[in-house]
Short mmCIF file of C-alpha atoms and ligand atoms in Angstrom, two decimals:
data_model
loop_
_atom_site.label_atom_id
_atom_site.label_comp_id
_atom_site.label_asym_id
_atom_site.label_seq_id
_atom_site.Cartn_x
_atom_site.Cartn_y
_atom_site.Cartn_z
CA UNK A 1 174.68 116.33 74.24
CA UNK A 2 178.27 116.20 75.80
CA UNK A 3 178.90 113.65 78.38
CA UNK A 4 178.36 114.53 81.84
CA UNK A 5 180.81 113.56 84.92
CA UNK A 6 179.41 113.25 88.27
CA UNK A 7 181.10 113.88 91.59
CA UNK A 8 180.33 111.02 93.93
CA UNK A 9 181.16 112.24 97.88
CA UNK A 10 182.82 108.98 99.10
CA UNK A 11 183.02 108.64 103.14
CA UNK A 12 187.08 107.70 103.60
CA UNK A 13 188.94 104.76 105.79
CA UNK A 14 191.70 103.20 105.55
CA UNK A 15 194.19 100.87 107.46
CA UNK A 16 197.87 102.85 108.58
CA UNK A 17 201.10 100.71 108.73
CA UNK A 18 204.86 100.06 107.59
CA UNK A 19 204.06 97.57 105.10
CA UNK A 20 200.50 98.13 104.79
CA UNK A 21 200.31 97.40 100.75
CA UNK A 22 200.00 93.29 101.78
CA UNK A 23 196.78 94.01 104.33
CA UNK A 24 193.89 91.73 103.10
CA UNK A 25 191.77 94.48 105.40
CA UNK A 26 190.78 96.41 102.21
CA UNK A 27 189.21 93.61 100.44
CA UNK A 28 187.43 92.84 103.36
CA UNK A 29 186.03 96.11 104.25
CA UNK A 30 184.99 97.06 100.43
CA UNK A 31 183.35 94.15 100.45
CA UNK A 32 181.10 94.86 103.69
CA UNK A 33 180.62 98.61 101.90
CA UNK A 34 179.52 97.02 98.90
CA UNK A 35 176.73 95.23 100.33
CA UNK A 36 175.75 97.60 102.89
CA UNK A 37 174.59 100.11 99.87
CA UNK A 38 177.69 102.65 100.87
CA UNK A 39 179.66 105.56 98.89
CA UNK A 40 182.98 104.65 101.11
CA UNK A 41 186.55 103.69 100.25
CA UNK A 42 189.36 101.72 102.55
CA UNK A 43 192.58 102.08 101.33
CA UNK A 44 195.73 100.82 102.50
CA UNK A 45 198.22 103.82 103.91
CA UNK A 46 201.87 102.93 104.20
CA UNK A 47 203.11 105.90 106.57
CA UNK A 48 206.49 106.31 107.93
CA UNK A 49 205.48 108.40 111.22
CA UNK A 50 201.78 108.00 112.62
CA UNK A 51 201.15 111.43 114.35
CA UNK A 52 202.60 113.26 110.73
CA UNK A 53 199.89 110.79 109.42
CA UNK A 54 196.90 111.32 111.18
CA UNK A 55 197.18 114.77 110.77
CA UNK A 56 197.15 114.77 106.93
CA UNK A 57 194.40 112.16 107.35
CA UNK A 58 192.85 114.33 109.49
CA UNK A 59 192.70 117.31 106.72
CA UNK A 60 191.23 114.84 103.57
CA UNK A 61 188.41 114.12 105.55
CA UNK A 62 189.30 110.49 106.87
CA UNK A 63 186.49 109.29 109.31
CA UNK A 64 187.80 106.03 110.68
CA UNK A 65 191.03 103.87 110.49
CA UNK A 66 192.48 100.50 111.48
CA UNK A 67 196.40 100.87 113.35
CA UNK A 68 198.76 98.04 112.46
CA UNK A 69 202.48 97.42 112.92
CA UNK A 70 203.96 99.39 113.61
CA UNK A 71 201.30 101.81 115.62
CA UNK A 72 199.28 100.54 117.70
CA UNK A 73 201.42 101.65 120.70
CA UNK A 74 201.53 104.88 119.35
CA UNK A 75 198.11 105.51 118.25
CA UNK A 76 197.42 105.04 121.75
CA UNK A 77 199.23 107.95 123.04
CA UNK A 78 198.18 109.66 119.96
CA UNK A 79 194.20 109.31 120.75
CA UNK A 80 192.31 111.60 122.26
CA UNK A 81 190.40 109.60 124.00
CA UNK A 82 190.58 105.97 124.62
CA UNK A 83 188.25 103.17 126.18
CA UNK A 84 189.36 100.73 129.02
CA UNK A 85 190.45 97.94 127.52
CA UNK A 86 192.22 99.78 125.25
CA UNK A 87 194.31 101.59 128.33
CA UNK A 88 194.60 97.95 129.57
CA UNK A 89 196.19 96.22 126.79
CA UNK A 90 198.47 100.20 125.94
CA UNK A 91 197.35 99.71 122.30
CA UNK A 92 195.05 100.70 119.86
CA UNK A 93 194.06 99.26 116.84
CA UNK A 94 190.86 100.98 115.87
CA UNK A 95 190.88 105.11 115.47
CA UNK A 96 187.65 107.63 114.72
CA UNK A 97 187.46 110.74 114.04
CA UNK A 98 185.30 113.29 116.39
CA UNK A 99 185.12 116.37 116.89
CA UNK A 100 188.01 116.60 119.46
CA UNK A 101 190.84 114.30 117.85
CA UNK A 102 190.69 110.86 116.84
CA UNK A 103 189.22 108.79 119.53
CA UNK A 104 190.75 105.22 120.19
CA UNK A 105 189.90 101.56 120.72
CA UNK A 106 190.86 97.93 120.87
CA UNK A 107 189.24 95.31 118.84
CA UNK A 108 192.35 93.24 118.58
CA UNK A 109 191.02 91.49 121.48
CA UNK A 110 187.60 91.38 120.62
CA UNK A 111 188.50 89.61 118.16
CA UNK A 112 190.33 86.44 119.36
CA UNK A 113 187.68 86.38 122.10
CA UNK A 114 184.86 86.37 119.28
CA UNK A 115 186.33 83.84 117.17
CA UNK A 116 187.42 81.13 120.07
CA UNK A 117 183.45 82.07 121.67
CA UNK A 118 181.50 80.43 118.39
CA UNK A 119 183.21 77.17 119.73
CA UNK A 120 183.89 76.73 123.01
CA UNK A 121 182.60 79.04 125.85
CA UNK A 122 185.46 80.75 127.76
CA UNK A 123 184.50 81.52 131.45
CA UNK A 124 186.07 79.21 133.55
CA UNK A 125 188.16 77.65 130.27
CA UNK A 126 191.80 76.62 131.09
CA UNK A 127 193.49 78.22 128.20
CA UNK A 128 197.43 78.71 127.08
CA UNK A 129 198.93 81.54 125.39
CA UNK A 130 201.67 80.69 123.56
CA UNK A 131 203.87 84.34 123.31
CA UNK A 132 204.53 87.12 125.40
CA UNK A 133 204.28 90.17 122.65
CA UNK A 134 201.85 92.99 122.03
CA UNK A 135 199.76 90.25 120.21
CA UNK A 136 199.62 88.00 123.69
CA UNK A 137 199.15 91.02 125.55
CA UNK A 138 195.15 91.58 123.78
CA UNK A 139 194.68 87.54 123.86
CA UNK A 140 195.28 87.53 127.48
CA UNK A 141 193.68 90.43 127.92
CA UNK A 142 190.19 89.21 126.49
CA UNK A 143 190.56 86.01 127.71
CA UNK A 144 191.06 87.44 131.26
CA UNK A 145 188.21 89.27 130.45
CA UNK A 146 186.09 86.60 129.80
CA UNK A 147 186.45 84.49 133.07
CA UNK A 148 189.55 82.44 131.72
CA UNK A 149 192.04 80.73 133.05
CA UNK A 150 195.27 81.76 131.89
CA UNK A 151 199.11 80.38 131.89
CA UNK A 152 201.19 82.17 129.40
CA UNK A 153 205.00 80.38 128.21
CA UNK A 154 207.10 82.39 125.79
CA UNK A 155 210.36 81.80 124.63
CA UNK A 156 211.81 84.69 126.61
CA UNK A 157 210.93 83.54 130.47
CA UNK A 158 211.22 87.03 131.53
CA UNK A 159 208.44 88.20 129.47
CA UNK A 160 205.96 85.59 129.89
CA UNK A 161 206.90 86.89 134.25
CA UNK A 162 206.06 90.27 133.05
CA UNK A 163 202.62 89.72 131.22
CA UNK A 164 201.57 87.58 133.65
CA UNK A 165 202.28 90.00 136.50
CA UNK A 166 200.68 92.81 134.37
CA UNK A 167 196.99 91.20 134.01
CA UNK A 168 197.09 88.95 137.68
CA UNK A 169 197.68 85.41 136.07
CA UNK A 170 200.16 82.61 135.56
CA UNK A 171 203.25 82.05 133.46
CA UNK A 172 204.85 78.56 133.27
CA UNK A 173 208.68 77.67 131.78
CA UNK A 174 208.35 76.13 128.40
CA UNK A 175 209.68 73.02 129.61
CA UNK A 176 206.54 72.08 131.92
CA UNK A 177 204.40 72.21 129.01
CA UNK A 178 203.99 68.10 129.25
CA UNK A 179 202.51 68.59 132.38
CA UNK A 180 199.89 71.13 131.49
CA UNK A 181 196.42 69.79 129.88
CA UNK A 182 194.39 73.13 128.82
CA UNK A 183 190.88 73.54 127.12
CA UNK A 184 192.34 76.33 124.72
CA UNK A 185 195.41 77.13 123.60
CA UNK A 186 196.57 80.08 121.52
CA UNK A 187 199.77 80.89 119.78
CA UNK A 188 200.58 84.57 119.19
CA UNK A 189 204.48 84.22 118.47
CA UNK A 190 205.25 85.50 114.57
CA UNK A 191 206.82 81.52 114.00
CA UNK A 192 204.88 79.69 111.56
CA UNK A 193 204.87 82.84 109.59
CA UNK A 194 205.90 82.29 106.33
CA UNK A 195 208.14 79.42 107.49
CA UNK A 196 210.13 81.28 110.47
CA UNK A 197 211.29 78.18 112.68
CA UNK A 198 209.10 77.42 116.01
CA UNK A 199 212.10 78.26 118.82
CA UNK A 200 209.97 75.82 121.03
CA UNK A 201 208.97 72.51 120.84
CA UNK A 202 205.52 71.48 121.92
CA UNK A 203 205.75 67.76 123.61
CA UNK A 204 203.80 64.58 121.28
CA UNK A 205 200.73 64.33 122.44
CA UNK A 206 199.88 67.35 124.25
CA UNK A 207 197.43 68.15 121.78
CA UNK A 208 194.53 66.45 121.72
CA UNK A 209 190.39 65.69 120.91
CA UNK A 210 189.24 67.96 123.42
CA UNK A 211 191.38 71.01 123.07
CA UNK A 212 190.31 74.10 120.50
CA UNK A 213 193.57 75.57 119.33
CA UNK A 214 193.80 78.68 117.59
CA UNK A 215 196.64 80.57 115.68
CA UNK A 216 196.83 84.36 115.15
CA UNK A 217 199.45 83.64 112.06
CA UNK A 218 197.48 83.89 109.18
CA UNK A 219 200.06 83.02 106.56
CA UNK A 220 200.06 80.38 105.66
CA UNK A 221 196.40 79.62 106.96
CA UNK A 222 197.52 76.16 108.17
CA UNK A 223 200.53 76.65 110.46
CA UNK A 224 202.49 73.75 111.20
CA UNK A 225 201.20 74.07 115.22
CA UNK A 226 197.48 74.40 114.12
CA UNK A 227 198.31 71.09 111.54
CA UNK A 228 199.42 69.00 113.95
CA UNK A 229 196.69 70.18 116.42
CA UNK A 230 194.13 69.37 113.38
CA UNK A 231 195.78 66.25 113.81
CA UNK A 232 195.20 64.92 117.15
CA UNK A 233 191.53 65.40 116.67
CA UNK A 234 191.73 69.46 118.37
CA UNK A 235 189.07 71.70 116.78
CA UNK A 236 191.31 74.50 115.39
CA UNK A 237 190.33 78.20 114.48
CA UNK A 238 192.82 80.06 111.90
CA UNK A 239 194.12 83.77 111.85
CA UNK A 240 191.88 85.07 109.85
CA UNK A 241 188.91 84.73 112.23
CA UNK A 242 190.57 86.78 114.33
CA UNK A 243 191.45 89.42 111.38
CA UNK A 244 187.91 88.90 110.58
CA UNK A 245 186.08 89.24 113.92
CA UNK A 246 188.66 92.68 115.13
CA UNK A 247 187.17 93.92 111.58
CA UNK A 248 183.92 93.61 112.65
CA UNK A 249 183.99 95.63 115.60
CA UNK A 250 185.66 98.23 113.73
CA UNK A 251 183.30 98.63 111.25
CA UNK A 252 180.64 98.07 113.54
CA UNK A 253 182.01 101.19 115.98
CA UNK A 254 182.39 103.64 112.82
CA UNK A 255 179.42 103.14 111.56
CA UNK A 256 177.16 102.58 114.22
CA UNK A 257 175.42 99.85 112.36
CA UNK A 258 176.12 96.00 112.48
CA UNK A 259 178.81 94.48 109.77
CA UNK A 260 178.06 92.03 107.10
CA UNK A 261 179.67 88.63 109.05
CA UNK A 262 179.37 86.56 105.76
CA UNK A 263 180.10 88.93 102.77
CA UNK A 264 183.10 90.02 105.05
CA UNK A 265 184.71 86.61 105.58
CA UNK A 266 184.35 85.79 101.95
CA UNK A 267 186.17 88.50 101.00
CA UNK A 268 189.17 87.97 103.52
CA UNK A 269 189.47 84.14 102.58
CA UNK A 270 189.72 84.69 98.79
CA UNK A 271 191.53 87.56 99.89
CA UNK A 272 194.41 85.45 101.89
CA UNK A 273 194.02 82.53 98.95
CA UNK A 274 195.01 85.40 96.19
CA UNK A 275 197.82 86.32 98.26
CA UNK A 276 198.67 82.60 98.08
CA UNK A 277 200.53 82.36 101.32
CA UNK A 278 202.39 85.99 100.99
CA UNK A 279 202.73 88.32 103.56
CA UNK A 280 200.39 90.49 104.78
CA UNK A 281 199.36 92.13 108.03
CA UNK A 282 195.83 93.45 109.44
P1 ATR B 301 203.93 91.27 118.42
O1 ATR B 301 203.40 92.59 118.75
O2 ATR B 301 203.85 90.62 116.84
O3 ATR B 301 203.63 89.78 119.62
P2 ATR B 301 206.22 91.49 119.48
O4 ATR B 301 205.91 91.84 120.57
O5 ATR B 301 208.01 91.34 118.82
O6 ATR B 301 205.10 91.00 118.68
O7 ATR B 301 206.49 89.84 120.89
C1 ATR B 301 206.47 88.87 119.37
C2 ATR B 301 206.36 87.62 120.19
O8 ATR B 301 206.87 86.34 119.35
C3 ATR B 301 207.28 87.04 121.47
O9 ATR B 301 206.54 86.34 122.53
C4 ATR B 301 209.17 86.12 120.89
O10 ATR B 301 209.23 85.34 122.06
P3 ATR B 301 210.58 86.36 122.53
O11 ATR B 301 209.59 87.63 124.27
O12 ATR B 301 211.25 85.53 123.14
O13 ATR B 301 211.40 87.23 121.87
C5 ATR B 301 208.17 85.45 120.07
N1 ATR B 301 208.21 84.82 119.16
C6 ATR B 301 208.98 85.92 117.80
N2 ATR B 301 209.70 84.89 117.46
C7 ATR B 301 209.96 83.53 117.34
C8 ATR B 301 210.24 82.14 117.42
N3 ATR B 301 210.87 82.05 116.12
N4 ATR B 301 209.97 80.87 118.10
C9 ATR B 301 209.19 81.71 119.30
N5 ATR B 301 208.91 82.59 119.91
C10 ATR B 301 209.00 83.53 118.61
#
């Protein structure tokens, strides 16, 4: 009797980016598929251009994609349909294959909001957003959507002004930080990532025990900014929580069922520890 080989059909998912190989998402998503008992595969897909990548992945039969740097705006432009949040933010981080093409959503803003909401009610809370780039757009949208009072500061003042005007919130020069006493602080720049310097100064005594401080940087997990906030007694939320919650929302949308949060968090934290502070993108 000869050995038999049986082919098992796997559903295909992945993260498209440049770079993508250091992504922590495959560990998180594969853990979820295992818990759900699915024959599914989630791959890191490095692409030169998103349009060609989507055509190729479509032909191979991919069902869902996470989209990361630098393709989130391209994904917005290429999606056959997007939800209202993605339209407001102007970026798509999640694609789902439908009969009419790739449908797009943005779950980054929801990831940020969910990570914060676990700890602090956002309605009516004063929130300071540091940074005015692509990541800040999602965070500002999410905070406004939940009814927080948002103030933006940024190294380049004009970008803070433009982002505030786009979402109808406030902005301030960095020099005003000493007089700002927010309930929530969200740091959205790449300062602190792998030792990047902070081109802004947070004044002594700024952080307090009443604050909740989130950093979207997760390499290292405890950034210099979070360390200072923690030392002042603030409650801190690290960047992996946002990555986790945006991933939970992606999976739930692709599969139309709840995602296994505990297993995903465990796998994500283990993968991050293994990466030992190396640079990685969602
Ligand atoms: P992303 O899409 O990741 O947000 P981005 O659009 O290039 O990237 O925006 C990066 C943000 O981080 C900006 O707010 C940028 O400030 P500028 O608008 O002044 O460029 C901010 N940033 C990047 N490196 C920084 C640093 N070392 N210190 C302070 N802010 C920094």
